[in-house]
Amino acid sequence: MRRESFDDIYLDLSKQPGKCRLAESGLGWKPAGGQTFTLDKADMTSAQWSRAARGHELKIYARQAGVVQLDGFRQDDYNTVQKCFKVWYGHELVQKEHALRGWNWGKGEMGRNELTFNVRNQPAFEIPYTEISNTNLAGKNEVAVEFSLPSNEEDTGTNGHLGGARAKGKKMGGAVDQLTEMRFYIPGTEMRKNKKKSGDED
Amino acid sequence: NLNGTEEKKFKRFESYKRDTQFPSKVKDLIVLVDPKNNSVILPIMGRPVPFHINTLKNATTSTEGGFTYLRINFLSPGQGVGRKDDQAPFEDPTAQFIRSLTFRSHDTNRMEDIKDQVTEMKKAAVRKEQEKKDMED
């Protein structure tokens, strides 16, 4: 085994699919007629596998490249990808199942690269910090998180580099419906809830 | 379950059990309404994330700079709605809530349509709930 390749893979919500190649030195992704995005194995810190929108997603956490998302794998690709990561890159490909309960409450967890919203200890979704443009206290117990959005469709922030994919902070521009803002209710933690006086104002 | 009383007070609901139950259109990274499963599916960073109609308050739209903004509001504590007893997770007073999510799109018609579908689904859910209550009385 010297190289494995996978067709119809989307990089970081890219509009166009490309070919993803795994080799001993690292990973490459190339859309038809575009330049190649590469990720050196030395840059990788961990990897995870889960169901996403286009198929199954290989998500790589990297020191320089940040959160690299590759969507569109088939379920049976897992064994191959898992083997590549183990043998070549020395990383376990962790399978993560996401919460599908449909609840809007849980716990936000600040990781190294992203904010994870957990529902019953299962992640419901993750937001890489690179995609957050602003946060503010919108009210009592309310935090608003705003997302980086490109000013227009053509603004990928890459000048044709990255082979048609988007620069970090512009990922959402690839989606048809783009998330612009998310608001959280954060219960008062310190003084006020010390005695657990059930509700606030009722 | 041992806590029979609590279970009864907080009605359990679940959008999906398996990801294979998702409509195939989730691959388009768009907002979807799935009345069959009483849920909306929202694309968050490339992942379809379901929300049950019981967590939704309403959906509104507005237009600005060529985009239509669809705002989905969820039920959460401290809104003075008074219905929160139905929804709050008693098991955990420190839980954080997603209060709203806003999406933008150039497709005004589809956004308006989603808003209407959400409103319809919410109405149906409330009606069903009321019928159930009436039966119990």
Coordinates of C-alpha atoms in Angstrom, one line a residue:
Chain A
M1 CA 0.0 0.0 0.0
R2 CA 1.6 3.2 -1.2
R3 CA -1.3 5.5 -1.7
E4 CA -5.0 5.5 -1.3
S5 CA -7.4 7.8 -3.2
F6 CA -11.0 8.7 -2.8
D7 CA -13.3 10.5 -5.3
D8 CA -16.0 13.1 -4.7
I9 CA -14.6 14.5 -1.4
Y10 CA -15.4 18.0 -0.3
L11 CA -12.8 20.0 1.6
D12 CA -14.1 22.5 4.2
L13 CA -17.6 22.8 2.8
S14 CA -16.2 23.4 -0.7
K15 CA -18.8 23.7 -3.5
Q16 CA -16.8 21.4 -5.8
P17 CA -15.7 17.9 -4.9
G18 CA -12.2 16.8 -5.4
K19 CA -10.0 13.8 -5.2
C20 CA -8.5 13.0 -1.8
R21 CA -5.2 11.1 -1.6
L22 CA -3.6 9.7 1.4
A23 CA 0.1 8.9 1.1
E24 CA 2.8 8.1 3.5
S25 CA 3.9 11.7 3.8
G26 CA 0.5 13.2 4.3
L27 CA -2.8 14.1 2.6
G28 CA -3.7 15.9 -0.6
W29 CA -6.9 17.1 -2.0
K30 CA -7.4 18.3 -5.6
P31 CA -10.6 19.5 -7.4
A32 CA -10.9 19.1 -11.1
G33 CA -8.7 21.7 -12.8
G34 CA -7.6 23.2 -9.5
Q35 CA -4.4 23.3 -7.4
T36 CA -3.7 20.8 -4.7
F37 CA -4.2 21.4 -1.0
T38 CA -1.7 19.4 1.0
L39 CA -1.5 18.6 4.7
D40 CA 1.8 17.2 6.0
K41 CA 1.6 14.4 8.4
A42 CA 3.8 16.2 10.8
D43 CA 1.1 18.9 11.2
M44 CA -1.6 16.4 12.2
T45 CA -2.4 16.1 15.9
S46 CA -5.5 13.9 15.8
A47 CA -8.3 12.7 13.6
Q48 CA -12.0 11.8 13.9
W49 CA -14.6 10.0 11.7
S50 CA -18.3 10.7 11.8
R51 CA -21.4 11.1 9.7
A52 CA -21.7 14.5 8.0
A53 CA -23.8 16.1 5.3
R54 CA -22.3 14.6 2.1
G55 CA -21.4 11.3 3.6
H56 CA -18.9 10.4 6.2
E57 CA -16.4 13.0 7.3
L58 CA -12.7 12.7 8.0
K59 CA -11.8 15.6 10.3
I60 CA -8.2 16.3 11.1
Y61 CA -7.0 18.6 13.8
A62 CA -3.7 20.2 12.7
R63 CA -1.3 22.6 14.4
Q64 CA -0.9 25.0 11.5
A65 CA -3.9 24.1 9.3
G66 CA -6.4 24.1 12.1
V67 CA -9.5 22.0 11.6
V68 CA -9.5 20.3 8.2
Q69 CA -12.9 18.8 7.2
L70 CA -13.1 16.3 4.4
D71 CA -16.7 15.2 3.7
G72 CA -18.1 12.6 1.3
F73 CA -16.4 9.4 2.3
R74 CA -18.4 6.2 2.1
Q75 CA -19.0 4.2 5.3
D76 CA -16.8 1.3 4.0
D77 CA -13.9 3.7 3.5
Y78 CA -13.4 3.8 7.2
N79 CA -11.2 0.7 7.4
T80 CA -8.8 2.0 4.7
V81 CA -8.6 5.5 6.1
Q82 CA -8.2 4.2 9.6
K83 CA -5.3 2.0 8.5
C84 CA -3.6 4.8 6.7
F85 CA -3.8 7.0 9.8
K86 CA -2.5 4.3 12.1
V87 CA 0.3 3.1 9.9
W88 CA 1.5 6.2 8.3
Y89 CA 0.6 9.1 10.6
G90 CA 0.6 7.3 14.0
H91 CA -2.9 8.5 14.9
E92 CA -6.0 6.6 15.9
L93 CA -9.0 7.5 13.8
V94 CA -11.6 8.0 16.4
Q95 CA -15.2 7.3 15.5
K96 CA -17.6 9.9 16.9
E97 CA -21.4 9.6 16.9
H98 CA -23.3 12.8 17.0
A99 CA -26.4 13.5 19.0
L100 CA -29.6 13.2 16.9
R101 CA -32.1 13.8 19.7
G102 CA -33.0 17.2 18.6
W103 CA -32.6 18.9 21.9
N104 CA -31.5 22.5 22.2
W105 CA -29.8 22.2 25.6
G106 CA -26.5 20.8 26.6
K107 CA -23.0 22.0 27.4
G108 CA -20.7 24.0 25.4
E109 CA -17.1 22.8 25.7
M110 CA -14.1 24.8 24.6
G111 CA -11.6 22.6 23.1
R112 CA -8.2 23.4 21.6
N113 CA -9.5 24.2 18.1
E114 CA -13.2 24.4 18.3
L115 CA -16.3 24.9 20.4
T116 CA -18.3 21.7 20.8
F117 CA -21.9 21.7 21.9
N118 CA -22.6 18.4 23.7
V119 CA -26.1 16.9 24.3
R120 CA -25.9 14.2 26.9
N121 CA -22.2 13.8 26.4
Q122 CA -22.5 13.4 22.7
P123 CA -21.5 16.3 20.4
A124 CA -24.3 17.8 18.5
F125 CA -22.1 20.1 16.4
E126 CA -18.6 21.8 16.5
I127 CA -17.6 25.3 15.5
P128 CA -13.9 25.9 14.7
Y129 CA -12.7 29.1 16.3
T130 CA -11.4 30.2 13.0
E131 CA -15.0 30.7 11.8
I132 CA -16.1 32.9 14.6
S133 CA -15.7 36.6 13.9
N134 CA -17.2 38.1 17.1
T135 CA -18.9 37.3 20.3
N136 CA -20.7 39.5 22.7
L137 CA -22.9 39.5 25.8
A138 CA -26.3 40.2 24.2
G139 CA -28.3 40.3 27.4
K140 CA -28.5 38.9 30.8
N141 CA -27.4 35.3 30.5
E142 CA -27.3 35.6 26.7
V143 CA -24.2 35.2 24.5
A144 CA -24.2 35.9 20.8
V145 CA -21.6 34.3 18.5
E146 CA -21.2 35.8 15.1
F147 CA -19.6 34.0 12.2
S148 CA -17.2 35.1 9.6
L149 CA -18.9 35.4 6.2
P150 CA -17.3 36.3 2.9
S151 CA -18.7 39.5 1.4
N152 CA -19.5 37.8 -1.8
E153 CA -19.6 34.4 -3.4
E154 CA -16.3 34.7 -5.1
D155 CA -14.5 35.7 -2.0
T156 CA -12.8 32.5 -1.0
G157 CA -9.9 34.2 0.7
T158 CA -7.5 32.0 -1.1
N159 CA -6.7 33.7 -4.5
G160 CA -7.1 30.4 -6.2
H161 CA -4.7 28.6 -3.8
L162 CA -5.9 25.7 -1.8
G163 CA -7.3 24.3 -5.0
G164 CA -10.7 26.0 -4.9
A165 CA -11.3 25.4 -1.2
R166 CA -11.8 28.2 1.2
A167 CA -9.4 29.8 3.6
K168 CA -10.1 29.4 7.3
G169 CA -12.7 31.9 8.4
K170 CA -14.5 31.6 5.0
K171 CA -15.7 28.1 5.2
M172 CA -19.3 29.0 5.6
G173 CA -19.3 30.8 2.2
G174 CA -19.4 27.4 0.6
A175 CA -22.8 26.5 2.0
V176 CA -26.1 27.4 0.4
D177 CA -27.7 28.5 3.6
Q178 CA -25.0 30.2 5.7
L179 CA -25.1 30.4 9.5
T180 CA -24.6 34.0 10.5
E181 CA -25.3 34.1 14.2
M182 CA -25.9 31.7 17.2
R183 CA -27.2 32.8 20.6
F184 CA -26.8 30.9 23.8
Y185 CA -28.6 31.0 27.1
I186 CA -26.0 30.5 29.8
P187 CA -27.4 30.1 33.3
G188 CA -26.0 32.3 36.0
T189 CA -23.4 30.2 37.6
E190 CA -21.5 31.9 40.4
M191 CA -23.3 33.7 43.3
R192 CA -26.8 33.5 42.1
K193 CA -27.3 29.8 41.7
N194 CA -25.2 28.9 44.8
K195 CA -28.2 27.7 46.7
K196 CA -30.0 26.2 43.7
K197 CA -33.1 28.3 44.2
S198 CA -34.9 26.5 41.4
G199 CA -35.8 29.1 38.8
D200 CA -34.8 32.8 38.5
E201 CA -37.9 34.9 38.3
D202 CA -40.7 32.5 38.7
Chain B
N1 CA -37.2 3.8 35.3
L2 CA -37.0 4.5 39.0
N3 CA -37.8 8.2 38.8
G4 CA -41.3 7.5 37.4
T5 CA -42.6 10.9 38.4
E6 CA -39.8 12.9 36.8
E7 CA -40.1 11.0 33.6
K8 CA -43.7 11.9 33.4
K9 CA -43.1 15.6 34.1
F10 CA -40.4 16.0 31.5
K11 CA -41.7 14.6 28.3
R12 CA -39.0 12.8 26.3
F13 CA -38.8 13.4 22.7
E14 CA -36.3 12.5 20.1
S15 CA -35.8 13.6 16.5
Y16 CA -33.9 10.7 15.1
K17 CA -32.4 7.5 16.3
R18 CA -30.0 6.9 13.4
D19 CA -28.4 9.2 10.9
T20 CA -29.8 6.9 8.1
Q21 CA -33.2 8.4 8.9
F22 CA -32.1 11.8 7.6
P23 CA -33.7 13.0 4.4
S24 CA -31.2 12.6 1.5
K25 CA -31.3 16.3 0.9
V26 CA -29.1 17.0 3.9
K27 CA -26.2 16.8 1.5
D28 CA -27.2 20.1 0.0
L29 CA -26.2 22.0 3.2
I30 CA -29.6 23.7 3.4
V31 CA -32.2 24.3 6.1
L32 CA -34.7 21.4 5.9
V33 CA -38.1 20.9 7.5
D34 CA -39.0 17.3 8.1
P35 CA -42.7 17.1 9.3
K36 CA -42.6 13.3 9.3
N37 CA -40.1 13.4 12.2
N38 CA -41.3 16.7 13.8
S39 CA -38.0 18.3 13.2
V40 CA -36.0 20.9 11.4
I41 CA -32.5 20.1 10.2
L42 CA -30.0 22.9 10.3
P43 CA -26.6 22.9 8.5
I44 CA -24.0 23.8 11.1
M45 CA -20.4 23.8 9.8
G46 CA -21.1 21.0 7.3
R47 CA -23.1 18.9 9.6
P48 CA -26.9 18.3 9.6
V49 CA -28.1 19.1 13.1
P50 CA -31.7 18.2 14.0
F51 CA -33.9 20.2 16.3
H52 CA -37.2 18.8 17.5
I53 CA -40.3 21.0 17.1
N54 CA -40.8 20.9 20.8
T55 CA -37.6 22.9 21.3
L56 CA -38.7 25.6 18.7
K57 CA -40.5 28.8 19.6
N58 CA -40.9 30.3 16.1
A59 CA -39.2 31.3 12.9
T60 CA -38.9 34.8 11.4
T61 CA -37.5 36.2 8.2
S62 CA -36.1 39.6 7.3
T63 CA -34.3 40.9 4.2
E64 CA -31.1 43.0 4.1
G65 CA -28.5 43.6 1.4
G66 CA -29.8 41.0 -1.0
F67 CA -30.0 38.3 1.6
T68 CA -33.0 36.8 3.3
Y69 CA -32.3 36.1 7.0
L70 CA -34.1 33.2 8.6
R71 CA -34.0 33.3 12.3
I72 CA -35.0 30.2 14.3
N73 CA -35.9 30.9 17.9
F74 CA -35.8 28.2 20.5
L75 CA -37.5 27.8 23.8
S76 CA -35.1 28.6 26.6
P77 CA -35.4 29.8 30.2
G78 CA -35.8 33.4 31.2
Q79 CA -38.0 34.4 28.2
G80 CA -41.0 34.9 30.3
V81 CA -43.0 32.6 28.0
G82 CA -44.2 30.6 31.0
R83 CA -44.3 27.4 29.0
K84 CA -40.8 26.4 29.9
D85 CA -42.0 23.8 32.4
D86 CA -42.9 21.6 29.5
Q87 CA -39.4 21.8 28.1
A88 CA -36.8 22.4 30.7
P89 CA -34.4 19.5 31.4
F90 CA -35.0 19.1 35.1
E91 CA -32.1 16.8 35.4
D92 CA -29.6 19.6 34.9
P93 CA -30.1 23.2 36.1
T94 CA -26.7 24.2 34.7
A95 CA -27.6 23.3 31.2
Q96 CA -26.9 25.8 28.5
F97 CA -29.5 26.4 25.8
I98 CA -29.3 27.4 22.1
R99 CA -31.6 30.4 22.0
S100 CA -31.5 31.2 18.3
L101 CA -29.8 30.4 15.0
T102 CA -29.8 32.8 12.1
F103 CA -29.1 31.7 8.5
R104 CA -28.8 33.8 5.4
S105 CA -29.6 32.9 1.8
H106 CA -30.2 34.4 -1.6
D107 CA -33.2 32.2 -2.0
T108 CA -35.9 34.4 -0.6
N109 CA -38.8 32.1 -1.6
R110 CA -37.3 29.0 0.0
M111 CA -36.6 30.9 3.2
E112 CA -40.1 32.2 3.4
D113 CA -41.4 28.7 2.7
I114 CA -39.3 27.3 5.5
K115 CA -40.7 29.9 7.9
D116 CA -44.3 28.9 6.9
Q117 CA -43.5 25.2 7.2
V118 CA -42.0 25.7 10.7
T119 CA -45.1 27.7 11.8
E120 CA -47.4 25.1 10.4
M121 CA -45.4 22.3 12.2
K122 CA -45.4 24.2 15.4
K123 CA -49.2 24.8 15.2
A124 CA -49.8 21.1 14.6
A125 CA -47.6 20.1 17.5
V126 CA -49.4 22.5 19.9
R127 CA -52.7 21.3 18.7
K128 CA -51.8 17.7 19.2
E129 CA -50.5 18.5 22.7
Q130 CA -53.7 20.2 23.6
E131 CA -55.8 17.3 22.3
K132 CA -53.7 14.9 24.5
K133 CA -54.3 17.1 27.5
D134 CA -58.0 17.3 26.8
M135 CA -58.1 13.5 26.6
E136 CA -56.3 13.2 29.9
D137 CA -58.7 15.5 31.8

